[in-house]
Amino acid sequence: MTRVAAIDCGTNSVRLLIADITAGGGDGEGGGTLTDVERRMEIVRLGEGVDQTGRLSPAALERTFTAMRGYAELIERHGDGHGPVKTRVVATSATRDAANRADFVSGVVDIFGVVPEVISGDEEAGLSFTGATRELAKLRPARPYLVVDIGGGSTEIVLGSSSADAARSIDIGCVRMTERHLRDDPPSPEQISNAAADIDTALATVREAVPVDEARTLVGLAGSVTTVAGIALDLPRYEPDRIHLARITAGQVHEVTRRLLHATRAERAEFGVMHPGRVDVIGAGALILDRIMREYGFGAVVVSEHDILDGIAWSLC
């Protein structure tokens, strides 16, 4: 058994998974086990303004470092009796895009004692695929899978059966689309139309690298997807066990998207499953999922609570 700590620093949130991993066959078919010790998430909005300025703001960096300091304390606490905890810090879209990412790197080294890996979109896609499908394979849904990981600054789209065979990262995310298009409360029809057109243009480029028409099961990851699922299931509060591996139809996704885009910020905040940090950007996240299902012709999405964070943890074993 190996105790590991995985930190995923995205555009909207920074997340921690401390887990015990027992290695299995390592074949992507559910070999081995991953047991959660701690799973945490903080909305820090690291990518706030990056689409316009090209830089990480001092305020966003400090929010991120504050959350990370708390995570470092948890890692140290859970290392007692287990020896040093193997730790990996991965940063994605916002940090890739920032001219001052060296400021982020030096801060992370000070906190965790490890250099964060600012990974490419393709690397992000591969880790997301591993995290999402390692357990999913036990259910034996139709293959290949098309795994979509909707983040704050980018969306990763990956096709594969036992491993990632083809992938494309596109600069379409819930934070980026909100800042670029959905500025009113609620957004105007013209803003929604422009956002949808922007998303559709990016989705069309995916076919250049990923044969999406070969996919038989759509798997959706990350907070936008799980929040849409929770609303579609009419949950009074966020319940990961009920959301994980739920099957949500295209009709349900479209209706939830319509409700979110026509609601005010105050109305969106009233949904019991809504994390406060997602209230501002959930409409754009839902729209991305809705357009993916329309563009690629999927009648349903299987929702996974396991994603790149789990993939990072598996990579440490």
PDB file of C-alpha atoms in Angstrom:
ATOM      1  CA  MET A   1       0.000   0.000   0.000  1.00  0.00           C
ATOM      2  CA  THR A   2       1.184   3.503  -0.852  1.00  0.00           C
ATOM      3  CA  ARG A   3      -0.179   6.697   0.682  1.00  0.00           C
ATOM      4  CA  VAL A   4      -0.238   9.496  -1.867  1.00  0.00           C
ATOM      5  CA  ALA A   5      -1.345  13.107  -2.098  1.00  0.00           C
ATOM      6  CA  ALA A   6      -2.620  14.520  -5.382  1.00  0.00           C
ATOM      7  CA  ILE A   7      -3.225  18.250  -5.859  1.00  0.00           C
ATOM      8  CA  ASP A   8      -5.034  19.524  -8.940  1.00  0.00           C
ATOM      9  CA  CYS A   9      -4.852  23.265  -9.440  1.00  0.00           C
ATOM     10  CA  GLY A  10      -7.256  24.331 -12.150  1.00  0.00           C
ATOM     11  CA  THR A  11      -8.674  27.611 -13.368  1.00  0.00           C
ATOM     12  CA  ASN A  12     -11.569  27.671 -10.896  1.00  0.00           C
ATOM     13  CA  SER A  13     -10.632  25.362  -8.031  1.00  0.00           C
ATOM     14  CA  VAL A  14      -7.758  23.702  -6.222  1.00  0.00           C
ATOM     15  CA  ARG A  15      -8.415  20.181  -5.018  1.00  0.00           C
ATOM     16  CA  LEU A  16      -6.671  17.650  -2.808  1.00  0.00           C
ATOM     17  CA  LEU A  17      -6.905  13.868  -2.658  1.00  0.00           C
ATOM     18  CA  ILE A  18      -5.007  11.939  -0.013  1.00  0.00           C
ATOM     19  CA  ALA A  19      -5.480   8.243  -0.719  1.00  0.00           C
ATOM     20  CA  ASP A  20      -4.128   4.777  -0.028  1.00  0.00           C
ATOM     21  CA  ILE A  21      -3.414   2.859  -3.213  1.00  0.00           C
ATOM     22  CA  THR A  22      -2.882  -0.867  -3.534  1.00  0.00           C
ATOM     23  CA  ALA A  23      -1.448  -1.647  -6.938  1.00  0.00           C
ATOM     24  CA  GLY A  24      -3.147  -4.172  -9.192  1.00  0.00           C
ATOM     25  CA  GLY A  25      -2.605  -5.107 -12.788  1.00  0.00           C
ATOM     26  CA  GLY A  26      -2.205  -1.478 -13.864  1.00  0.00           C
ATOM     27  CA  ASP A  27      -4.044  -2.251 -17.083  1.00  0.00           C
ATOM     28  CA  GLY A  28      -6.751   0.400 -16.819  1.00  0.00           C
ATOM     29  CA  GLU A  29      -9.323  -2.321 -16.136  1.00  0.00           C
ATOM     30  CA  GLY A  30      -9.850  -1.649 -12.451  1.00  0.00           C
ATOM     31  CA  GLY A  31      -6.628  -3.293 -11.239  1.00  0.00           C
ATOM     32  CA  GLY A  32      -5.775  -2.255  -7.693  1.00  0.00           C
ATOM     33  CA  THR A  33      -7.771  -0.148  -5.290  1.00  0.00           C
ATOM     34  CA  LEU A  34      -7.814   3.511  -4.355  1.00  0.00           C
ATOM     35  CA  THR A  35      -9.215   4.350  -0.923  1.00  0.00           C
ATOM     36  CA  ASP A  36      -9.895   7.970   0.011  1.00  0.00           C
ATOM     37  CA  VAL A  37      -8.324   9.329   3.177  1.00  0.00           C
ATOM     38  CA  GLU A  38      -9.178  12.996   2.497  1.00  0.00           C
ATOM     39  CA  ARG A  39     -10.828  14.656  -0.488  1.00  0.00           C
ATOM     40  CA  ARG A  40     -11.088  18.452  -0.414  1.00  0.00           C
ATOM     41  CA  MET A  41     -11.984  21.235  -2.827  1.00  0.00           C
ATOM     42  CA  GLU A  42     -11.692  25.017  -2.572  1.00  0.00           C
ATOM     43  CA  ILE A  43     -12.927  27.514  -5.154  1.00  0.00           C
ATOM     44  CA  VAL A  44     -10.026  29.954  -5.586  1.00  0.00           C
ATOM     45  CA  ARG A  45     -10.659  31.301  -9.116  1.00  0.00           C
ATOM     46  CA  LEU A  46      -6.939  31.233  -9.978  1.00  0.00           C
ATOM     47  CA  GLY A  47      -7.750  31.985 -13.618  1.00  0.00           C
ATOM     48  CA  GLU A  48      -9.775  35.112 -12.888  1.00  0.00           C
ATOM     49  CA  GLY A  49      -8.964  37.626 -15.617  1.00  0.00           C
ATOM     50  CA  VAL A  50      -6.281  35.507 -17.318  1.00  0.00           C
ATOM     51  CA  ASP A  51      -8.242  35.390 -20.571  1.00  0.00           C
ATOM     52  CA  GLN A  52      -8.027  39.205 -20.752  1.00  0.00           C
ATOM     53  CA  THR A  53      -4.686  40.018 -19.082  1.00  0.00           C
ATOM     54  CA  GLY A  54      -2.564  36.930 -19.686  1.00  0.00           C
ATOM     55  CA  ARG A  55      -1.414  37.067 -16.041  1.00  0.00           C
ATOM     56  CA  LEU A  56      -2.330  35.513 -12.686  1.00  0.00           C
ATOM     57  CA  SER A  57      -3.458  38.325 -10.386  1.00  0.00           C
ATOM     58  CA  PRO A  58      -1.853  38.774  -6.939  1.00  0.00           C
ATOM     59  CA  ALA A  59      -5.257  38.288  -5.281  1.00  0.00           C
ATOM     60  CA  ALA A  60      -5.903  35.036  -7.157  1.00  0.00           C
ATOM     61  CA  LEU A  61      -2.450  33.715  -6.277  1.00  0.00           C
ATOM     62  CA  GLU A  62      -2.952  34.513  -2.597  1.00  0.00           C
ATOM     63  CA  ARG A  63      -6.361  32.777  -2.526  1.00  0.00           C
ATOM     64  CA  THR A  64      -4.732  29.720  -4.078  1.00  0.00           C
ATOM     65  CA  PHE A  65      -1.738  29.691  -1.732  1.00  0.00           C
ATOM     66  CA  THR A  66      -4.013  30.052   1.305  1.00  0.00           C
ATOM     67  CA  ALA A  67      -5.937  26.928   0.286  1.00  0.00           C
ATOM     68  CA  MET A  68      -2.697  25.079  -0.445  1.00  0.00           C
ATOM     69  CA  ARG A  69      -1.248  25.875   2.972  1.00  0.00           C
ATOM     70  CA  GLY A  70      -4.244  24.168   4.536  1.00  0.00           C
ATOM     71  CA  TYR A  71      -3.716  21.170   2.255  1.00  0.00           C
ATOM     72  CA  ALA A  72      -0.042  20.953   3.231  1.00  0.00           C
ATOM     73  CA  GLU A  73      -1.059  20.734   6.886  1.00  0.00           C
ATOM     74  CA  LEU A  74      -3.441  17.878   6.086  1.00  0.00           C
ATOM     75  CA  ILE A  75      -0.764  16.003   4.150  1.00  0.00           C
ATOM     76  CA  GLU A  76       1.662  16.328   7.056  1.00  0.00           C
ATOM     77  CA  ARG A  77      -0.990  15.177   9.527  1.00  0.00           C
ATOM     78  CA  HIS A  78      -1.885  12.096   7.481  1.00  0.00           C
ATOM     79  CA  GLY A  79       1.755  11.160   6.997  1.00  0.00           C
ATOM     80  CA  ASP A  80       2.208  10.204  10.650  1.00  0.00           C
ATOM     81  CA  GLY A  81       2.985   6.489  10.859  1.00  0.00           C
ATOM     82  CA  HIS A  82       3.003   6.122   7.086  1.00  0.00           C
ATOM     83  CA  GLY A  83       6.315   7.782   6.293  1.00  0.00           C
ATOM     84  CA  PRO A  84       6.590  10.600   3.745  1.00  0.00           C
ATOM     85  CA  VAL A  85       3.478  10.984   1.615  1.00  0.00           C
ATOM     86  CA  LYS A  86       4.254  10.841  -2.097  1.00  0.00           C
ATOM     87  CA  THR A  87       2.949  14.149  -3.445  1.00  0.00           C
ATOM     88  CA  ARG A  88       2.294  15.458  -6.941  1.00  0.00           C
ATOM     89  CA  VAL A  89       1.006  18.939  -7.785  1.00  0.00           C
ATOM     90  CA  VAL A  90      -0.473  19.418 -11.245  1.00  0.00           C
ATOM     91  CA  ALA A  91      -1.530  22.749 -12.706  1.00  0.00           C
ATOM     92  CA  THR A  92      -3.646  23.120 -15.815  1.00  0.00           C
ATOM     93  CA  SER A  93      -5.214  25.708 -18.108  1.00  0.00           C
ATOM     94  CA  ALA A  94      -4.921  29.033 -16.259  1.00  0.00           C
ATOM     95  CA  THR A  95      -1.283  28.447 -15.355  1.00  0.00           C
ATOM     96  CA  ARG A  96      -0.414  27.281 -18.860  1.00  0.00           C
ATOM     97  CA  ASP A  97      -1.762  30.570 -20.209  1.00  0.00           C
ATOM     98  CA  ALA A  98      -0.145  32.929 -17.676  1.00  0.00           C
ATOM     99  CA  ALA A  99       2.954  34.988 -18.430  1.00  0.00           C
ATOM    100  CA  ASN A 100       3.862  35.080 -14.720  1.00  0.00           C
ATOM    101  CA  ARG A 101       3.485  31.393 -13.967  1.00  0.00           C
ATOM    102  CA  ALA A 102       6.946  31.458 -12.320  1.00  0.00           C
ATOM    103  CA  ASP A 103       5.285  33.268  -9.379  1.00  0.00           C
ATOM    104  CA  PHE A 104       2.885  30.352  -9.038  1.00  0.00           C
ATOM    105  CA  VAL A 105       5.679  27.770  -9.253  1.00  0.00           C
ATOM    106  CA  SER A 106       7.813  29.401  -6.557  1.00  0.00           C
ATOM    107  CA  GLY A 107       4.828  29.687  -4.212  1.00  0.00           C
ATOM    108  CA  VAL A 108       3.958  26.010  -4.598  1.00  0.00           C
ATOM    109  CA  VAL A 109       7.560  24.944  -3.957  1.00  0.00           C
ATOM    110  CA  ASP A 110       7.570  26.973  -0.739  1.00  0.00           C
ATOM    111  CA  ILE A 111       4.365  25.291   0.449  1.00  0.00           C
ATOM    112  CA  PHE A 112       4.767  21.642  -0.620  1.00  0.00           C
ATOM    113  CA  GLY A 113       8.475  21.279  -1.291  1.00  0.00           C
ATOM    114  CA  VAL A 114       7.772  19.910  -4.769  1.00  0.00           C
ATOM    115  CA  VAL A 115       7.788  21.608  -8.145  1.00  0.00           C
ATOM    116  CA  PRO A 116       4.299  21.827  -9.676  1.00  0.00           C
ATOM    117  CA  GLU A 117       3.935  20.324 -13.116  1.00  0.00           C
ATOM    118  CA  VAL A 118       2.289  22.701 -15.554  1.00  0.00           C
ATOM    119  CA  ILE A 119       1.024  19.970 -17.837  1.00  0.00           C
ATOM    120  CA  SER A 120      -0.116  20.133 -21.432  1.00  0.00           C
ATOM    121  CA  GLY A 121      -3.714  19.695 -22.458  1.00  0.00           C
ATOM    122  CA  ASP A 122      -2.930  16.213 -23.785  1.00  0.00           C
ATOM    123  CA  GLU A 123      -1.344  15.170 -20.478  1.00  0.00           C
ATOM    124  CA  GLU A 124      -4.368  16.556 -18.642  1.00  0.00           C
ATOM    125  CA  ALA A 125      -6.647  14.553 -20.914  1.00  0.00           C
ATOM    126  CA  GLY A 126      -4.762  11.320 -20.257  1.00  0.00           C
ATOM    127  CA  LEU A 127      -4.903  11.749 -16.484  1.00  0.00           C
ATOM    128  CA  SER A 128      -8.611  12.576 -16.654  1.00  0.00           C
ATOM    129  CA  PHE A 129      -9.278   9.441 -18.690  1.00  0.00           C
ATOM    130  CA  THR A 130      -7.437   7.235 -16.199  1.00  0.00           C
ATOM    131  CA  GLY A 131      -9.227   8.742 -13.210  1.00  0.00           C
ATOM    132  CA  ALA A 132     -12.659   8.499 -14.803  1.00  0.00           C
ATOM    133  CA  THR A 133     -12.496   5.030 -16.306  1.00  0.00           C
ATOM    134  CA  ARG A 134     -10.422   2.935 -13.912  1.00  0.00           C
ATOM    135  CA  GLU A 135     -13.539   2.196 -11.864  1.00  0.00           C
ATOM    136  CA  LEU A 136     -16.041   2.668 -14.681  1.00  0.00           C
ATOM    137  CA  ALA A 137     -14.606  -0.327 -16.505  1.00  0.00           C
ATOM    138  CA  LYS A 138     -16.133  -2.637 -13.877  1.00  0.00           C
ATOM    139  CA  LEU A 139     -19.621  -1.605 -15.051  1.00  0.00           C
ATOM    140  CA  ARG A 140     -18.784  -2.549 -18.637  1.00  0.00           C
ATOM    141  CA  PRO A 141     -20.676   0.170 -20.525  1.00  0.00           C
ATOM    142  CA  ALA A 142     -20.305   0.204 -24.292  1.00  0.00           C
ATOM    143  CA  ARG A 143     -16.868   1.192 -25.549  1.00  0.00           C
ATOM    144  CA  PRO A 144     -15.044   3.249 -26.665  1.00  0.00           C
ATOM    145  CA  TYR A 145     -15.674   5.986 -24.123  1.00  0.00           C
ATOM    146  CA  LEU A 146     -15.623   9.681 -24.920  1.00  0.00           C
ATOM    147  CA  VAL A 147     -14.477  11.355 -21.706  1.00  0.00           C
ATOM    148  CA  VAL A 148     -15.136  15.093 -21.390  1.00  0.00           C
ATOM    149  CA  ASP A 149     -13.582  17.063 -18.538  1.00  0.00           C
ATOM    150  CA  ILE A 150     -15.097  20.563 -18.397  1.00  0.00           C
ATOM    151  CA  GLY A 151     -12.802  22.857 -16.474  1.00  0.00           C
ATOM    152  CA  GLY A 152     -12.651  26.549 -15.822  1.00  0.00           C
ATOM    153  CA  GLY A 153     -10.349  27.508 -18.670  1.00  0.00           C
ATOM    154  CA  SER A 154     -10.339  24.468 -20.936  1.00  0.00           C
ATOM    155  CA  THR A 155     -12.193  21.274 -21.769  1.00  0.00           C
ATOM    156  CA  GLU A 156     -10.388  17.993 -22.395  1.00  0.00           C
ATOM    157  CA  ILE A 157     -12.011  15.487 -24.756  1.00  0.00           C
ATOM    158  CA  VAL A 158     -10.544  11.980 -24.821  1.00  0.00           C
ATOM    159  CA  LEU A 159     -11.468   8.823 -26.728  1.00  0.00           C
ATOM    160  CA  GLY A 160     -10.401   5.390 -25.584  1.00  0.00           C
ATOM    161  CA  SER A 161     -11.354   1.957 -24.347  1.00  0.00           C
ATOM    162  CA  SER A 162      -8.664   0.878 -21.862  1.00  0.00           C
ATOM    163  CA  SER A 163      -6.424   3.910 -22.262  1.00  0.00           C
ATOM    164  CA  ALA A 164      -6.504   7.297 -23.937  1.00  0.00           C
ATOM    165  CA  ASP A 165      -6.155   6.699 -27.677  1.00  0.00           C
ATOM    166  CA  ALA A 166      -6.867  10.215 -28.954  1.00  0.00           C
ATOM    167  CA  ALA A 167      -7.318  13.551 -27.194  1.00  0.00           C
ATOM    168  CA  ARG A 168      -7.809  17.233 -27.783  1.00  0.00           C
ATOM    169  CA  SER A 169      -7.774  20.117 -25.302  1.00  0.00           C
ATOM    170  CA  ILE A 170      -9.790  23.173 -26.299  1.00  0.00           C
ATOM    171  CA  ASP A 171      -9.759  26.612 -24.653  1.00  0.00           C
ATOM    172  CA  ILE A 172     -13.425  26.491 -23.714  1.00  0.00           C
ATOM    173  CA  GLY A 173     -14.209  26.444 -19.984  1.00  0.00           C
ATOM    174  CA  CYS A 174     -16.868  27.713 -17.605  1.00  0.00           C
ATOM    175  CA  VAL A 175     -14.806  30.646 -16.293  1.00  0.00           C
ATOM    176  CA  ARG A 176     -13.460  31.616 -19.714  1.00  0.00           C
ATOM    177  CA  MET A 177     -16.918  31.532 -21.365  1.00  0.00           C
ATOM    178  CA  THR A 178     -18.524  33.462 -18.511  1.00  0.00           C
ATOM    179  CA  GLU A 179     -15.916  36.218 -18.645  1.00  0.00           C
ATOM    180  CA  ARG A 180     -15.933  36.326 -22.429  1.00  0.00           C
ATOM    181  CA  HIS A 181     -19.695  36.226 -23.062  1.00  0.00           C
ATOM    182  CA  LEU A 182     -22.134  35.762 -20.162  1.00  0.00           C
ATOM    183  CA  ARG A 183     -21.693  39.089 -18.401  1.00  0.00           C
ATOM    184  CA  ASP A 184     -25.290  40.085 -17.616  1.00  0.00           C
ATOM    185  CA  ASP A 185     -27.474  38.742 -14.800  1.00  0.00           C
ATOM    186  CA  PRO A 186     -29.081  36.746 -16.278  1.00  0.00           C
ATOM    187  CA  PRO A 187     -27.206  36.680 -19.598  1.00  0.00           C
ATOM    188  CA  SER A 188     -29.007  38.087 -22.619  1.00  0.00           C
ATOM    189  CA  PRO A 189     -30.142  35.868 -25.519  1.00  0.00           C
ATOM    190  CA  GLU A 190     -27.425  37.434 -27.676  1.00  0.00           C
ATOM    191  CA  GLN A 191     -24.742  36.608 -25.103  1.00  0.00           C
ATOM    192  CA  ILE A 192     -25.956  33.007 -24.862  1.00  0.00           C
ATOM    193  CA  SER A 193     -26.009  32.704 -28.650  1.00  0.00           C
ATOM    194  CA  ASN A 194     -22.478  34.071 -28.940  1.00  0.00           C
ATOM    195  CA  ALA A 195     -21.217  31.706 -26.249  1.00  0.00           C
ATOM    196  CA  ALA A 196     -22.850  28.723 -27.973  1.00  0.00           C
ATOM    197  CA  ALA A 197     -21.284  29.707 -31.312  1.00  0.00           C
ATOM    198  CA  ASP A 198     -17.855  30.019 -29.665  1.00  0.00           C
ATOM    199  CA  ILE A 199     -18.238  26.584 -28.072  1.00  0.00           C
ATOM    200  CA  ASP A 200     -19.456  24.992 -31.314  1.00  0.00           C
ATOM    201  CA  THR A 201     -16.488  26.393 -33.241  1.00  0.00           C
ATOM    202  CA  ALA A 202     -14.078  24.831 -30.748  1.00  0.00           C
ATOM    203  CA  LEU A 203     -15.944  21.506 -30.703  1.00  0.00           C
ATOM    204  CA  ALA A 204     -15.755  21.272 -34.485  1.00  0.00           C
ATOM    205  CA  THR A 205     -11.930  21.301 -34.287  1.00  0.00           C
ATOM    206  CA  VAL A 206     -11.919  18.252 -32.017  1.00  0.00           C
ATOM    207  CA  ARG A 207     -12.800  15.965 -34.917  1.00  0.00           C
ATOM    208  CA  GLU A 208      -9.430  16.797 -36.468  1.00  0.00           C
ATOM    209  CA  ALA A 209      -7.715  14.825 -33.695  1.00  0.00           C
ATOM    210  CA  VAL A 210     -10.418  12.668 -32.107  1.00  0.00           C
ATOM    211  CA  PRO A 211     -12.778  10.337 -34.041  1.00  0.00           C
ATOM    212  CA  VAL A 212     -15.696  11.182 -31.753  1.00  0.00           C
ATOM    213  CA  ASP A 213     -18.213   9.294 -33.914  1.00  0.00           C
ATOM    214  CA  GLU A 214     -16.592   6.016 -32.829  1.00  0.00           C
ATOM    215  CA  ALA A 215     -17.549   6.608 -29.181  1.00  0.00           C
ATOM    216  CA  ARG A 216     -20.401   4.630 -27.662  1.00  0.00           C
ATOM    217  CA  THR A 217     -20.547   6.063 -24.122  1.00  0.00           C
ATOM    218  CA  LEU A 218     -20.139   9.691 -23.079  1.00  0.00           C
ATOM    219  CA  VAL A 219     -18.536  10.155 -19.650  1.00  0.00           C
ATOM    220  CA  GLY A 220     -18.694  13.611 -18.040  1.00  0.00           C
ATOM    221  CA  LEU A 221     -16.352  14.862 -15.329  1.00  0.00           C
ATOM    222  CA  ALA A 222     -15.761  17.809 -13.023  1.00  0.00           C
ATOM    223  CA  GLY A 223     -17.893  20.270 -11.099  1.00  0.00           C
ATOM    224  CA  SER A 224     -20.018  21.673 -13.919  1.00  0.00           C
ATOM    225  CA  VAL A 225     -21.143  18.185 -14.942  1.00  0.00           C
ATOM    226  CA  THR A 226     -21.747  16.894 -11.425  1.00  0.00           C
ATOM    227  CA  THR A 227     -23.705  20.033 -10.508  1.00  0.00           C
ATOM    228  CA  VAL A 228     -25.910  19.708 -13.598  1.00  0.00           C
ATOM    229  CA  ALA A 229     -26.480  16.065 -12.668  1.00  0.00           C
ATOM    230  CA  GLY A 230     -27.449  16.976  -9.105  1.00  0.00           C
ATOM    231  CA  ILE A 231     -30.004  19.502 -10.371  1.00  0.00           C
ATOM    232  CA  ALA A 232     -31.365  17.020 -12.928  1.00  0.00           C
ATOM    233  CA  LEU A 233     -31.781  14.449 -10.140  1.00  0.00           C
ATOM    234  CA  ASP A 234     -33.555  17.097  -8.017  1.00  0.00           C
ATOM    235  CA  LEU A 235     -31.248  16.495  -5.065  1.00  0.00           C
ATOM    236  CA  PRO A 236     -31.839  18.734  -2.035  1.00  0.00           C
ATOM    237  CA  ARG A 237     -28.080  18.855  -1.362  1.00  0.00           C
ATOM    238  CA  TYR A 238     -24.876  17.673  -2.993  1.00  0.00           C
ATOM    239  CA  GLU A 239     -24.705  13.880  -2.632  1.00  0.00           C
ATOM    240  CA  PRO A 240     -21.631  12.422  -4.406  1.00  0.00           C
ATOM    241  CA  ASP A 241     -22.741   8.815  -3.966  1.00  0.00           C
ATOM    242  CA  ARG A 242     -26.015   9.479  -5.833  1.00  0.00           C
ATOM    243  CA  ILE A 243     -24.353  11.577  -8.525  1.00  0.00           C
ATOM    244  CA  HIS A 244     -21.456   9.186  -9.218  1.00  0.00           C
ATOM    245  CA  LEU A 245     -22.235   6.977 -12.235  1.00  0.00           C
ATOM    246  CA  ALA A 246     -25.712   8.510 -12.688  1.00  0.00           C
ATOM    247  CA  ARG A 247     -27.037   8.509 -16.252  1.00  0.00           C
ATOM    248  CA  ILE A 248     -28.454  11.883 -17.283  1.00  0.00           C
ATOM    249  CA  THR A 249     -30.299  12.227 -20.592  1.00  0.00           C
ATOM    250  CA  ALA A 250     -29.678  14.903 -23.197  1.00  0.00           C
ATOM    251  CA  GLY A 251     -33.177  16.245 -22.556  1.00  0.00           C
ATOM    252  CA  GLN A 252     -32.431  16.640 -18.857  1.00  0.00           C
ATOM    253  CA  VAL A 253     -29.142  18.394 -19.567  1.00  0.00           C
ATOM    254  CA  HIS A 254     -30.823  20.783 -21.999  1.00  0.00           C
ATOM    255  CA  GLU A 255     -33.596  21.650 -19.544  1.00  0.00           C
ATOM    256  CA  VAL A 256     -31.163  22.244 -16.655  1.00  0.00           C
ATOM    257  CA  THR A 257     -29.023  24.416 -18.935  1.00  0.00           C
ATOM    258  CA  ARG A 258     -32.046  26.467 -19.943  1.00  0.00           C
ATOM    259  CA  ARG A 259     -33.029  26.979 -16.304  1.00  0.00           C
ATOM    260  CA  LEU A 260     -29.533  28.039 -15.271  1.00  0.00           C
ATOM    261  CA  LEU A 261     -29.031  30.466 -18.153  1.00  0.00           C
ATOM    262  CA  HIS A 262     -32.383  32.162 -17.527  1.00  0.00           C
ATOM    263  CA  ALA A 263     -31.919  32.395 -13.753  1.00  0.00           C
ATOM    264  CA  THR A 264     -30.420  35.293 -11.857  1.00  0.00           C
ATOM    265  CA  ARG A 265     -27.370  34.786  -9.695  1.00  0.00           C
ATOM    266  CA  ALA A 266     -29.577  34.767  -6.576  1.00  0.00           C
ATOM    267  CA  GLU A 267     -31.854  32.130  -8.116  1.00  0.00           C
ATOM    268  CA  ARG A 268     -28.921  29.909  -9.071  1.00  0.00           C
ATOM    269  CA  ALA A 269     -27.567  30.119  -5.532  1.00  0.00           C
ATOM    270  CA  GLU A 270     -30.801  28.615  -4.215  1.00  0.00           C
ATOM    271  CA  PHE A 271     -30.123  25.194  -5.762  1.00  0.00           C
ATOM    272  CA  GLY A 272     -29.217  22.869  -2.895  1.00  0.00           C
ATOM    273  CA  VAL A 273     -26.458  21.114  -4.837  1.00  0.00           C
ATOM    274  CA  MET A 274     -24.754  24.375  -5.817  1.00  0.00           C
ATOM    275  CA  HIS A 275     -21.313  25.118  -4.392  1.00  0.00           C
ATOM    276  CA  PRO A 276     -21.150  28.882  -3.733  1.00  0.00           C
ATOM    277  CA  GLY A 277     -18.041  29.170  -5.875  1.00  0.00           C
ATOM    278  CA  ARG A 278     -19.856  27.776  -8.924  1.00  0.00           C
ATOM    279  CA  VAL A 279     -22.832  30.135  -8.886  1.00  0.00           C
ATOM    280  CA  ASP A 280     -21.243  32.660 -11.253  1.00  0.00           C
ATOM    281  CA  VAL A 281     -19.966  30.148 -13.837  1.00  0.00           C
ATOM    282  CA  ILE A 282     -22.363  27.179 -13.784  1.00  0.00           C
ATOM    283  CA  GLY A 283     -24.472  28.481 -16.682  1.00  0.00           C
ATOM    284  CA  ALA A 284     -21.478  28.416 -18.999  1.00  0.00           C
ATOM    285  CA  GLY A 285     -20.410  24.973 -17.744  1.00  0.00           C
ATOM    286  CA  ALA A 286     -23.876  23.567 -18.388  1.00  0.00           C
ATOM    287  CA  LEU A 287     -23.945  25.142 -21.852  1.00  0.00           C
ATOM    288  CA  ILE A 288     -20.649  23.469 -22.753  1.00  0.00           C
ATOM    289  CA  LEU A 289     -22.022  20.050 -21.774  1.00  0.00           C
ATOM    290  CA  ASP A 290     -25.268  20.707 -23.650  1.00  0.00           C
ATOM    291  CA  ARG A 291     -23.424  21.717 -26.842  1.00  0.00           C
ATOM    292  CA  ILE A 292     -21.117  18.677 -26.600  1.00  0.00           C
ATOM    293  CA  MET A 293     -24.119  16.342 -26.480  1.00  0.00           C
ATOM    294  CA  ARG A 294     -25.776  18.127 -29.411  1.00  0.00           C
ATOM    295  CA  GLU A 295     -22.626  18.342 -31.541  1.00  0.00           C
ATOM    296  CA  TYR A 296     -21.614  14.699 -31.065  1.00  0.00           C
ATOM    297  CA  GLY A 297     -25.091  13.178 -30.947  1.00  0.00           C
ATOM    298  CA  PHE A 298     -25.181  11.636 -27.459  1.00  0.00           C
ATOM    299  CA  GLY A 299     -28.536  10.830 -25.878  1.00  0.00           C
ATOM    300  CA  ALA A 300     -27.118  10.527 -22.364  1.00  0.00           C
ATOM    301  CA  VAL A 301     -24.014  11.153 -20.272  1.00  0.00           C
ATOM    302  CA  VAL A 302     -22.631   8.933 -17.502  1.00  0.00           C
ATOM    303  CA  VAL A 303     -21.437  11.210 -14.700  1.00  0.00           C
ATOM    304  CA  SER A 304     -18.247  10.399 -12.819  1.00  0.00           C
ATOM    305  CA  GLU A 305     -17.102  11.914  -9.535  1.00  0.00           C
ATOM    306  CA  HIS A 306     -13.646  10.548 -10.335  1.00  0.00           C
ATOM    307  CA  ASP A 307     -11.475  12.570 -12.672  1.00  0.00           C
ATOM    308  CA  ILE A 308      -8.005  14.027 -13.137  1.00  0.00           C
ATOM    309  CA  LEU A 309      -7.454  14.128  -9.374  1.00  0.00           C
ATOM    310  CA  ASP A 310      -7.803  10.339  -9.184  1.00  0.00           C
ATOM    311  CA  GLY A 311      -5.621  10.019 -12.280  1.00  0.00           C
ATOM    312  CA  ILE A 312      -2.871  12.017 -10.560  1.00  0.00           C
ATOM    313  CA  ALA A 313      -3.131   9.754  -7.517  1.00  0.00           C
ATOM    314  CA  TRP A 314      -2.882   6.586  -9.642  1.00  0.00           C
ATOM    315  CA  SER A 315       0.189   8.011 -11.396  1.00  0.00           C
ATOM    316  CA  LEU A 316       2.042   8.095  -8.065  1.00  0.00           C
ATOM    317  CA  CYS A 317       1.703   4.329  -7.537  1.00  0.00           C
TER     318      CYS A 317
END
